[in-house]
Coordinates of C-alpha atoms in Angstrom, one line a residue:
M5 CA -4.0 -40.4 -52.3
V6 CA -4.3 -41.3 -56.1
H7 CA -2.3 -44.1 -57.6
L8 CA -1.1 -43.6 -61.2
F9 CA 0.2 -47.0 -62.7
L10 CA 3.3 -47.2 -64.8
A11 CA 4.6 -50.3 -66.8
D12 CA 7.3 -50.1 -69.8
G13 CA 5.7 -48.9 -72.8
F14 CA 3.2 -46.4 -71.3
E15 CA 1.9 -43.5 -73.3
E16 CA 4.0 -40.6 -71.7
V17 CA 1.6 -37.8 -72.5
E18 CA -1.1 -39.5 -70.9
A19 CA 0.6 -40.5 -67.9
L20 CA 2.4 -37.1 -67.3
G21 CA -0.4 -34.7 -68.7
T22 CA -2.8 -36.4 -66.2
L23 CA -0.2 -36.3 -63.4
D24 CA 0.6 -32.7 -63.9
I25 CA -3.0 -31.6 -64.1
L26 CA -3.8 -33.6 -60.9
R27 CA -1.0 -32.1 -58.9
R28 CA -1.8 -28.5 -59.9
A29 CA -5.3 -29.3 -58.4
G30 CA -3.7 -30.2 -55.1
I31 CA -4.2 -33.8 -55.4
E32 CA -1.6 -36.0 -53.9
V33 CA -0.6 -38.5 -56.6
M34 CA 1.8 -41.4 -56.4
T35 CA 3.3 -43.1 -59.5
V36 CA 3.7 -46.5 -58.9
S37 CA 6.0 -48.9 -61.3
I38 CA 4.6 -52.4 -61.6
T39 CA 8.1 -53.6 -62.5
G40 CA 10.9 -54.3 -60.1
A41 CA 12.5 -50.9 -60.7
R42 CA 11.6 -47.3 -60.3
M43 CA 13.0 -46.4 -63.6
I44 CA 10.2 -46.9 -66.5
R45 CA 10.6 -46.2 -70.3
G46 CA 7.6 -44.9 -72.1
A47 CA 6.3 -45.8 -75.5
H48 CA 8.5 -43.2 -77.0
N49 CA 11.6 -44.2 -75.0
I50 CA 11.2 -41.4 -72.4
P51 CA 12.5 -42.5 -69.2
I52 CA 10.6 -41.7 -66.0
M53 CA 11.4 -42.2 -62.6
A54 CA 8.3 -43.5 -60.6
D55 CA 7.6 -42.5 -57.0
N56 CA 7.1 -45.9 -55.8
L57 CA 7.1 -49.6 -56.7
F58 CA 3.9 -51.6 -56.5
R59 CA 5.1 -54.0 -54.0
R60 CA 5.9 -51.3 -51.5
C61 CA 2.8 -49.1 -51.7
G62 CA -0.5 -50.2 -50.4
V63 CA -3.3 -49.4 -53.1
E64 CA -6.1 -50.6 -51.0
D65 CA -7.2 -47.3 -49.7
S66 CA -6.2 -45.3 -52.8
E67 CA -8.9 -42.4 -53.3
M68 CA -8.5 -43.4 -57.1
L69 CA -6.7 -45.8 -59.6
V70 CA -5.5 -44.1 -62.9
F71 CA -4.2 -46.2 -65.7
P72 CA -2.4 -44.5 -68.7
G73 CA -2.7 -46.3 -72.1
G74 CA 0.0 -47.0 -74.4
M75 CA 1.4 -50.2 -76.1
P76 CA 3.1 -52.3 -74.8
G77 CA 2.4 -50.5 -71.6
T78 CA -1.3 -51.5 -71.3
A79 CA -0.5 -55.0 -72.0
N80 CA 2.3 -55.0 -69.4
L81 CA -0.2 -53.5 -66.8
G82 CA -2.7 -56.2 -67.6
L83 CA -0.1 -59.0 -66.7
H84 CA 0.5 -57.8 -62.9
D85 CA -1.8 -60.0 -60.9
G86 CA -1.8 -57.6 -57.8
L87 CA -3.0 -54.7 -59.9
R88 CA -5.6 -56.8 -61.5
K89 CA -6.8 -57.6 -58.1
A90 CA -6.6 -53.9 -56.8
M91 CA -8.6 -53.0 -60.0
E92 CA -11.3 -55.3 -59.7
S93 CA -11.7 -54.4 -55.8
H94 CA -11.9 -50.7 -56.6
V95 CA -14.5 -51.0 -59.1
H96 CA -16.6 -53.7 -57.2
S97 CA -16.5 -51.5 -54.2
G98 CA -17.7 -48.2 -56.1
R99 CA -14.5 -46.4 -55.6
P100 CA -13.4 -44.3 -58.7
V101 CA -11.0 -45.7 -61.5
A102 CA -9.7 -43.9 -64.7
A103 CA -8.2 -45.5 -67.8
I104 CA -7.3 -43.8 -71.1
C105 CA -6.4 -44.9 -74.5
A106 CA -5.8 -48.5 -74.7
A107 CA -6.0 -49.0 -70.8
P108 CA -9.9 -49.2 -70.9
I109 CA -9.2 -52.7 -71.9
L110 CA -8.0 -53.6 -68.5
L111 CA -11.4 -53.0 -67.3
G112 CA -13.0 -54.3 -70.4
R113 CA -11.5 -57.7 -70.7
R114 CA -12.9 -58.4 -67.1
R115 CA -16.3 -57.3 -67.9
L116 CA -16.0 -54.3 -65.6
L117 CA -17.4 -52.1 -68.2
A118 CA -20.5 -54.2 -68.9
G119 CA -23.5 -52.2 -69.4
R120 CA -21.6 -49.0 -68.9
R121 CA -20.6 -46.3 -71.4
A122 CA -16.9 -46.0 -72.2
T123 CA -14.6 -44.9 -74.8
C124 CA -11.0 -46.0 -75.7
Y125 CA -8.5 -45.7 -78.5
P126 CA -10.2 -46.6 -81.9
G127 CA -9.6 -50.2 -82.7
F128 CA -9.8 -51.3 -79.1
E129 CA -13.7 -51.3 -78.9
Q130 CA -14.0 -55.0 -79.2
E131 CA -11.9 -55.5 -75.9
L132 CA -14.4 -53.4 -73.9
E133 CA -16.7 -56.6 -73.4
G134 CA -20.4 -55.5 -72.7
A135 CA -19.7 -51.9 -72.8
V136 CA -21.7 -49.2 -74.8
C137 CA -18.5 -47.7 -76.7
T138 CA -19.3 -44.0 -77.4
G139 CA -16.2 -42.9 -79.2
K140 CA -16.4 -39.6 -77.0
M141 CA -13.2 -38.0 -75.7
V142 CA -14.1 -38.8 -72.1
E143 CA -16.8 -40.8 -70.8
I144 CA -18.0 -41.0 -67.2
D145 CA -20.1 -43.7 -66.0
G146 CA -20.7 -43.9 -62.3
N147 CA -17.2 -44.9 -60.5
I148 CA -15.5 -45.2 -64.2
I149 CA -14.0 -42.6 -66.3
T150 CA -12.5 -43.4 -69.7
G151 CA -10.7 -41.3 -72.2
R152 CA -10.1 -42.1 -75.9
G153 CA -6.3 -41.4 -76.2
P154 CA -3.5 -38.8 -76.1
G155 CA -5.6 -35.9 -77.5
A156 CA -8.1 -36.3 -74.6
V157 CA -5.7 -35.8 -71.9
F158 CA -7.0 -32.6 -70.8
P159 CA -10.8 -33.4 -70.5
F160 CA -9.8 -36.9 -69.0
A161 CA -7.8 -35.2 -66.1
F162 CA -10.1 -32.4 -65.6
A163 CA -13.0 -35.1 -65.3
I164 CA -10.8 -36.6 -62.6
V165 CA -10.2 -33.3 -61.1
E166 CA -13.9 -32.4 -61.1
R167 CA -14.6 -36.0 -59.6
L168 CA -12.2 -35.9 -56.7
R169 CA -12.0 -32.1 -55.9
G170 CA -15.1 -30.6 -57.6
A171 CA -16.0 -28.3 -60.4
D172 CA -14.8 -25.2 -58.8
V173 CA -11.1 -26.5 -58.6
A174 CA -11.2 -27.9 -62.0
A175 CA -12.2 -24.5 -63.4
R176 CA -9.7 -22.6 -61.4
V177 CA -6.9 -25.0 -62.6
K178 CA -8.4 -24.7 -66.2
H179 CA -7.9 -20.9 -65.7
D180 CA -4.4 -20.9 -64.4
M181 CA -3.5 -23.0 -67.5
L182 CA -5.1 -20.5 -69.8
L183 CA -7.8 -23.2 -70.8
D184 CA -11.0 -21.5 -70.2

């Protein structure tokens, strides 16, 4: 199970585009609200009903943690202590984590990107402490996948699919979506 985390102010296209592609690839994904409510409002005031609440779902055994960007969504994610601990545990144990747009700062502020190639929304590079910022649409370095922003949703999501289910599954979904 992959867990995709939502906080008020998340970037809708990054969350929903990634979610859609992962589910098309047959990956079980649970959207998780870090607030006390399942209804979350995106950065552009689009309401989304999360599948579950953070306090009700165990993320310790998650196949991957996924963080969409957006502001103030990313800032709100960064305030959640339980989420921070889960993210740090995942990275340190070598399990995969993916963050797009502003969300790589969640990793960068904790030096979890130190010595790694990473990308993020332009202007947030200084928050990726110790990272080698490439400016590419998607960057994969070990167990961490980062994406630059809303325009990187497809390559970001397909990098996740390839990591979790392989290149053949990613190619099939691209073909089915008329992206090849």
